[in-house]
Amino acid sequence: MNTLSGKLVKTAGVLGLAVAALATVSASPAGASASATASCTKYYRFDNVQVQVDNCSDGWVWIYTGDGTYYTATVEISVGFGGGETKKLTADRGKATAQKFIQVGSIKICGTKWLGIPYASPWWTYCTADISV
């Protein structure tokens, strides 16, 4: 399993400033939550999968699958007090998606890759442990 690294942006400003460095994707964190401040947003990376969680103002979760190991990625989101319900967001390679979730407690990032020819051979899914946000 690949390693997971997360970092919190240390500079103040709107989330849109942080998005400027990302490649063009079909959805962006800025579009999901323009009022979110960088200090409220947590960033996670799992190989070629990027996840951002704004759990302060709007409660948005954003996932993007770039070029790399995984062909598709899913973020499992535990929402509600005490992690009462699990929701999922999925993004294929080169795509992004975002959705509003209130009270995100933890996430788990999963990536799926094919062994050999994509879509015509066995596939494997690798996941991180639960990550408290």
mmCIF file with all atom_site columns, C-alpha atoms in Angstrom:
data_model
loop_
_atom_site.group_PDB
_atom_site.id
_atom_site.type_symbol
_atom_site.label_atom_id
_atom_site.label_alt_id
_atom_site.label_comp_id
_atom_site.label_asym_id
_atom_site.label_entity_id
_atom_site.label_seq_id
_atom_site.pdbx_PDB_ins_code
_atom_site.Cartn_x
_atom_site.Cartn_y
_atom_site.Cartn_z
_atom_site.occupancy
_atom_site.B_iso_or_equiv
_atom_site.pdbx_formal_charge
_atom_site.auth_seq_id
_atom_site.auth_comp_id
_atom_site.auth_asym_id
_atom_site.auth_atom_id
_atom_site.pdbx_PDB_model_num
ATOM 1   C CA . MET A 1 1   ? 0.000   0.000  0.000   1.00 0.00 ? 1   MET A CA 1
ATOM 2   C CA . ASN A 1 2   ? 1.268   3.434  -0.781  1.00 0.00 ? 2   ASN A CA 1
ATOM 3   C CA . THR A 1 3   ? 1.828   5.969  1.932   1.00 0.00 ? 3   THR A CA 1
ATOM 4   C CA . LEU A 1 4   ? -0.571  8.745  2.744   1.00 0.00 ? 4   LEU A CA 1
ATOM 5   C CA . SER A 1 5   ? 0.479   12.273 3.458   1.00 0.00 ? 5   SER A CA 1
ATOM 6   C CA . GLY A 1 6   ? -1.708  15.131 4.551   1.00 0.00 ? 6   GLY A CA 1
ATOM 7   C CA . LYS A 1 7   ? -0.887  18.760 5.087   1.00 0.00 ? 7   LYS A CA 1
ATOM 8   C CA . LEU A 1 8   ? -2.733  21.830 6.140   1.00 0.00 ? 8   LEU A CA 1
ATOM 9   C CA . VAL A 1 9   ? -2.148  24.978 4.156   1.00 0.00 ? 9   VAL A CA 1
ATOM 10  C CA . LYS A 1 10  ? -0.484  27.505 6.424   1.00 0.00 ? 10  LYS A CA 1
ATOM 11  C CA . THR A 1 11  ? -1.380  30.669 4.590   1.00 0.00 ? 11  THR A CA 1
ATOM 12  C CA . ALA A 1 12  ? -4.705  32.424 4.936   1.00 0.00 ? 12  ALA A CA 1
ATOM 13  C CA . GLY A 1 13  ? -6.905  33.089 1.950   1.00 0.00 ? 13  GLY A CA 1
ATOM 14  C CA . VAL A 1 14  ? -9.674  31.527 0.020   1.00 0.00 ? 14  VAL A CA 1
ATOM 15  C CA . LEU A 1 15  ? -9.472  27.987 -1.196  1.00 0.00 ? 15  LEU A CA 1
ATOM 16  C CA . GLY A 1 16  ? -9.413  29.224 -4.764  1.00 0.00 ? 16  GLY A CA 1
ATOM 17  C CA . LEU A 1 17  ? -5.831  30.442 -4.318  1.00 0.00 ? 17  LEU A CA 1
ATOM 18  C CA . ALA A 1 18  ? -4.675  26.919 -3.499  1.00 0.00 ? 18  ALA A CA 1
ATOM 19  C CA . VAL A 1 19  ? -6.537  25.510 -6.482  1.00 0.00 ? 19  VAL A CA 1
ATOM 20  C CA . ALA A 1 20  ? -4.629  27.661 -8.965  1.00 0.00 ? 20  ALA A CA 1
ATOM 21  C CA . ALA A 1 21  ? -1.656  25.288 -8.760  1.00 0.00 ? 21  ALA A CA 1
ATOM 22  C CA . LEU A 1 22  ? -3.719  22.211 -9.687  1.00 0.00 ? 22  LEU A CA 1
ATOM 23  C CA . ALA A 1 23  ? -4.180  20.963 -13.227 1.00 0.00 ? 23  ALA A CA 1
ATOM 24  C CA . THR A 1 24  ? -7.427  21.825 -14.949 1.00 0.00 ? 24  THR A CA 1
ATOM 25  C CA . VAL A 1 25  ? -10.121 19.385 -13.877 1.00 0.00 ? 25  VAL A CA 1
ATOM 26  C CA . SER A 1 26  ? -13.858 19.069 -14.404 1.00 0.00 ? 26  SER A CA 1
ATOM 27  C CA . ALA A 1 27  ? -14.651 20.283 -10.880 1.00 0.00 ? 27  ALA A CA 1
ATOM 28  C CA . SER A 1 28  ? -12.576 22.247 -8.448  1.00 0.00 ? 28  SER A CA 1
ATOM 29  C CA . PRO A 1 29  ? -12.554 22.804 -4.724  1.00 0.00 ? 29  PRO A CA 1
ATOM 30  C CA . ALA A 1 30  ? -13.014 26.525 -5.369  1.00 0.00 ? 30  ALA A CA 1
ATOM 31  C CA . GLY A 1 31  ? -16.266 25.817 -7.152  1.00 0.00 ? 31  GLY A CA 1
ATOM 32  C CA . ALA A 1 32  ? -17.378 23.675 -4.273  1.00 0.00 ? 32  ALA A CA 1
ATOM 33  C CA . SER A 1 33  ? -16.705 26.173 -1.547  1.00 0.00 ? 33  SER A CA 1
ATOM 34  C CA . ALA A 1 34  ? -15.614 29.683 -2.413  1.00 0.00 ? 34  ALA A CA 1
ATOM 35  C CA . SER A 1 35  ? -16.189 30.860 1.165   1.00 0.00 ? 35  SER A CA 1
ATOM 36  C CA . ALA A 1 36  ? -13.898 28.244 2.695   1.00 0.00 ? 36  ALA A CA 1
ATOM 37  C CA . THR A 1 37  ? -10.649 29.533 4.098   1.00 0.00 ? 37  THR A CA 1
ATOM 38  C CA . ALA A 1 38  ? -7.402  27.679 3.648   1.00 0.00 ? 38  ALA A CA 1
ATOM 39  C CA . SER A 1 39  ? -7.080  27.223 7.410   1.00 0.00 ? 39  SER A CA 1
ATOM 40  C CA . CYS A 1 40  ? -10.288 25.163 7.421   1.00 0.00 ? 40  CYS A CA 1
ATOM 41  C CA . THR A 1 41  ? -9.305  22.930 4.515   1.00 0.00 ? 41  THR A CA 1
ATOM 42  C CA . LYS A 1 42  ? -7.281  19.749 4.919   1.00 0.00 ? 42  LYS A CA 1
ATOM 43  C CA . TYR A 1 43  ? -5.421  18.266 1.975   1.00 0.00 ? 43  TYR A CA 1
ATOM 44  C CA . TYR A 1 44  ? -4.643  14.569 1.494   1.00 0.00 ? 44  TYR A CA 1
ATOM 45  C CA . ARG A 1 45  ? -2.800  12.677 -1.220  1.00 0.00 ? 45  ARG A CA 1
ATOM 46  C CA . PHE A 1 46  ? -2.753  8.926  -1.888  1.00 0.00 ? 46  PHE A CA 1
ATOM 47  C CA . ASP A 1 47  ? -0.466  8.344  -4.891  1.00 0.00 ? 47  ASP A CA 1
ATOM 48  C CA . ASN A 1 48  ? -2.272  10.098 -7.795  1.00 0.00 ? 48  ASN A CA 1
ATOM 49  C CA . VAL A 1 49  ? -5.463  10.721 -5.767  1.00 0.00 ? 49  VAL A CA 1
ATOM 50  C CA . GLN A 1 50  ? -6.058  14.124 -4.186  1.00 0.00 ? 50  GLN A CA 1
ATOM 51  C CA . VAL A 1 51  ? -8.714  14.768 -1.558  1.00 0.00 ? 51  VAL A CA 1
ATOM 52  C CA . GLN A 1 52  ? -9.632  18.045 0.105   1.00 0.00 ? 52  GLN A CA 1
ATOM 53  C CA . VAL A 1 53  ? -12.004 18.388 3.044   1.00 0.00 ? 53  VAL A CA 1
ATOM 54  C CA . ASP A 1 54  ? -13.538 21.686 4.182   1.00 0.00 ? 54  ASP A CA 1
ATOM 55  C CA . ASN A 1 55  ? -15.217 20.754 7.437   1.00 0.00 ? 55  ASN A CA 1
ATOM 56  C CA . CYS A 1 56  ? -15.694 24.292 8.720   1.00 0.00 ? 56  CYS A CA 1
ATOM 57  C CA . SER A 1 57  ? -18.108 26.492 6.817   1.00 0.00 ? 57  SER A CA 1
ATOM 58  C CA . ASP A 1 58  ? -19.719 24.585 3.971   1.00 0.00 ? 58  ASP A CA 1
ATOM 59  C CA . GLY A 1 59  ? -18.562 21.035 4.684   1.00 0.00 ? 59  GLY A CA 1
ATOM 60  C CA . TRP A 1 60  ? -17.346 20.155 1.181   1.00 0.00 ? 60  TRP A CA 1
ATOM 61  C CA . VAL A 1 61  ? -15.341 17.069 0.158   1.00 0.00 ? 61  VAL A CA 1
ATOM 62  C CA . TRP A 1 62  ? -13.502 17.103 -3.180  1.00 0.00 ? 62  TRP A CA 1
ATOM 63  C CA . ILE A 1 63  ? -11.675 14.197 -4.905  1.00 0.00 ? 63  ILE A CA 1
ATOM 64  C CA . TYR A 1 64  ? -9.516  14.202 -8.032  1.00 0.00 ? 64  TYR A CA 1
ATOM 65  C CA . THR A 1 65  ? -7.733  11.279 -9.731  1.00 0.00 ? 65  THR A CA 1
ATOM 66  C CA . GLY A 1 66  ? -4.732  12.419 -11.762 1.00 0.00 ? 66  GLY A CA 1
ATOM 67  C CA . ASP A 1 67  ? -2.337  10.450 -13.946 1.00 0.00 ? 67  ASP A CA 1
ATOM 68  C CA . GLY A 1 68  ? -0.600  7.679  -12.058 1.00 0.00 ? 68  GLY A CA 1
ATOM 69  C CA . THR A 1 69  ? -1.149  4.311  -10.448 1.00 0.00 ? 69  THR A CA 1
ATOM 70  C CA . TYR A 1 70  ? -4.914  4.343  -9.942  1.00 0.00 ? 70  TYR A CA 1
ATOM 71  C CA . TYR A 1 71  ? -7.522  4.388  -12.722 1.00 0.00 ? 71  TYR A CA 1
ATOM 72  C CA . THR A 1 72  ? -10.353 5.288  -10.395 1.00 0.00 ? 72  THR A CA 1
ATOM 73  C CA . ALA A 1 73  ? -10.533 6.474  -6.801  1.00 0.00 ? 73  ALA A CA 1
ATOM 74  C CA . THR A 1 74  ? -13.137 6.628  -4.073  1.00 0.00 ? 74  THR A CA 1
ATOM 75  C CA . VAL A 1 75  ? -13.258 8.547  -0.838  1.00 0.00 ? 75  VAL A CA 1
ATOM 76  C CA . GLU A 1 76  ? -15.445 6.985  1.855   1.00 0.00 ? 76  GLU A CA 1
ATOM 77  C CA . ILE A 1 77  ? -16.796 9.724  4.116   1.00 0.00 ? 77  ILE A CA 1
ATOM 78  C CA . SER A 1 78  ? -18.070 9.129  7.624   1.00 0.00 ? 78  SER A CA 1
ATOM 79  C CA . VAL A 1 79  ? -20.630 11.837 8.419   1.00 0.00 ? 79  VAL A CA 1
ATOM 80  C CA . GLY A 1 80  ? -22.751 12.784 11.411  1.00 0.00 ? 80  GLY A CA 1
ATOM 81  C CA . PHE A 1 81  ? -22.016 12.705 15.104  1.00 0.00 ? 81  PHE A CA 1
ATOM 82  C CA . GLY A 1 82  ? -19.978 9.624  15.977  1.00 0.00 ? 82  GLY A CA 1
ATOM 83  C CA . GLY A 1 83  ? -19.586 8.675  12.309  1.00 0.00 ? 83  GLY A CA 1
ATOM 84  C CA . GLY A 1 84  ? -23.148 7.474  11.987  1.00 0.00 ? 84  GLY A CA 1
ATOM 85  C CA . GLU A 1 85  ? -23.365 7.227  8.180   1.00 0.00 ? 85  GLU A CA 1
ATOM 86  C CA . THR A 1 86  ? -20.886 6.483  5.381   1.00 0.00 ? 86  THR A CA 1
ATOM 87  C CA . LYS A 1 87  ? -21.093 8.175  1.976   1.00 0.00 ? 87  LYS A CA 1
ATOM 88  C CA . LYS A 1 88  ? -18.869 7.746  -1.096  1.00 0.00 ? 88  LYS A CA 1
ATOM 89  C CA . LEU A 1 89  ? -17.501 9.976  -3.847  1.00 0.00 ? 89  LEU A CA 1
ATOM 90  C CA . THR A 1 90  ? -15.794 8.448  -6.890  1.00 0.00 ? 90  THR A CA 1
ATOM 91  C CA . ALA A 1 91  ? -13.619 10.000 -9.599  1.00 0.00 ? 91  ALA A CA 1
ATOM 92  C CA . ASP A 1 92  ? -12.129 8.284  -12.656 1.00 0.00 ? 92  ASP A CA 1
ATOM 93  C CA . ARG A 1 93  ? -8.665  9.240  -13.919 1.00 0.00 ? 93  ARG A CA 1
ATOM 94  C CA . GLY A 1 94  ? -8.585  12.848 -15.086 1.00 0.00 ? 94  GLY A CA 1
ATOM 95  C CA . LYS A 1 95  ? -11.882 13.650 -13.359 1.00 0.00 ? 95  LYS A CA 1
ATOM 96  C CA . ALA A 1 96  ? -12.935 15.332 -10.145 1.00 0.00 ? 96  ALA A CA 1
ATOM 97  C CA . THR A 1 97  ? -16.106 15.573 -8.138  1.00 0.00 ? 97  THR A CA 1
ATOM 98  C CA . ALA A 1 98  ? -17.236 17.457 -5.063  1.00 0.00 ? 98  ALA A CA 1
ATOM 99  C CA . GLN A 1 99  ? -20.197 17.227 -2.747  1.00 0.00 ? 99  GLN A CA 1
ATOM 100 C CA . LYS A 1 100 ? -21.390 18.941 0.386   1.00 0.00 ? 100 LYS A CA 1
ATOM 101 C CA . PHE A 1 101 ? -21.299 16.910 3.596   1.00 0.00 ? 101 PHE A CA 1
ATOM 102 C CA . ILE A 1 102 ? -22.046 18.257 7.060   1.00 0.00 ? 102 ILE A CA 1
ATOM 103 C CA . GLN A 1 103 ? -20.015 17.043 10.039  1.00 0.00 ? 103 GLN A CA 1
ATOM 104 C CA . VAL A 1 104 ? -17.347 14.960 8.304   1.00 0.00 ? 104 VAL A CA 1
ATOM 105 C CA . GLY A 1 105 ? -15.759 12.800 10.994  1.00 0.00 ? 105 GLY A CA 1
ATOM 106 C CA . SER A 1 106 ? -13.284 10.733 8.993   1.00 0.00 ? 106 SER A CA 1
ATOM 107 C CA . ILE A 1 107 ? -12.389 9.675  5.480   1.00 0.00 ? 107 ILE A CA 1
ATOM 108 C CA . LYS A 1 108 ? -10.811 6.640  3.835   1.00 0.00 ? 108 LYS A CA 1
ATOM 109 C CA . ILE A 1 109 ? -9.183  7.021  0.424   1.00 0.00 ? 109 ILE A CA 1
ATOM 110 C CA . CYS A 1 110 ? -9.230  4.050  -1.970  1.00 0.00 ? 110 CYS A CA 1
ATOM 111 C CA . GLY A 1 111 ? -7.606  3.631  -5.374  1.00 0.00 ? 111 GLY A CA 1
ATOM 112 C CA . THR A 1 112 ? -8.317  0.921  -7.944  1.00 0.00 ? 112 THR A CA 1
ATOM 113 C CA . LYS A 1 113 ? -5.791  -0.270 -10.502 1.00 0.00 ? 113 LYS A CA 1
ATOM 114 C CA . TRP A 1 114 ? -5.809  -2.985 -13.119 1.00 0.00 ? 114 TRP A CA 1
ATOM 115 C CA . LEU A 1 115 ? -3.063  -5.557 -13.521 1.00 0.00 ? 115 LEU A CA 1
ATOM 116 C CA . GLY A 1 116 ? -2.263  -5.637 -17.227 1.00 0.00 ? 116 GLY A CA 1
ATOM 117 C CA . ILE A 1 117 ? -4.672  -4.235 -19.783 1.00 0.00 ? 117 ILE A CA 1
ATOM 118 C CA . PRO A 1 118 ? -7.099  -1.735 -18.190 1.00 0.00 ? 118 PRO A CA 1
ATOM 119 C CA . TYR A 1 119 ? -10.685 -2.969 -17.941 1.00 0.00 ? 119 TYR A CA 1
ATOM 120 C CA . ALA A 1 120 ? -9.743  -6.421 -19.333 1.00 0.00 ? 120 ALA A CA 1
ATOM 121 C CA . SER A 1 121 ? -7.705  -7.911 -16.487 1.00 0.00 ? 121 SER A CA 1
ATOM 122 C CA . PRO A 1 122 ? -7.937  -8.372 -12.715 1.00 0.00 ? 122 PRO A CA 1
ATOM 123 C CA . TRP A 1 123 ? -8.187  -5.192 -10.671 1.00 0.00 ? 123 TRP A CA 1
ATOM 124 C CA . TRP A 1 124 ? -7.107  -4.422 -7.138  1.00 0.00 ? 124 TRP A CA 1
ATOM 125 C CA . THR A 1 125 ? -8.298  -1.778 -4.694  1.00 0.00 ? 125 THR A CA 1
ATOM 126 C CA . TYR A 1 126 ? -6.004  -0.343 -2.042  1.00 0.00 ? 126 TYR A CA 1
ATOM 127 C CA . CYS A 1 127 ? -7.293  1.844  0.814   1.00 0.00 ? 127 CYS A CA 1
ATOM 128 C CA . THR A 1 128 ? -5.822  3.961  3.546   1.00 0.00 ? 128 THR A CA 1
ATOM 129 C CA . ALA A 1 129 ? -6.794  3.504  7.172   1.00 0.00 ? 129 ALA A CA 1
ATOM 130 C CA . ASP A 1 130 ? -9.514  5.826  8.501   1.00 0.00 ? 130 ASP A CA 1
ATOM 131 C CA . ILE A 1 131 ? -8.257  9.401  8.692   1.00 0.00 ? 131 ILE A CA 1
ATOM 132 C CA . SER A 1 132 ? -9.826  11.729 11.258  1.00 0.00 ? 132 SER A CA 1
ATOM 133 C CA . VAL A 1 133 ? -10.504 15.188 9.853   1.00 0.00 ? 133 VAL A CA 1
#
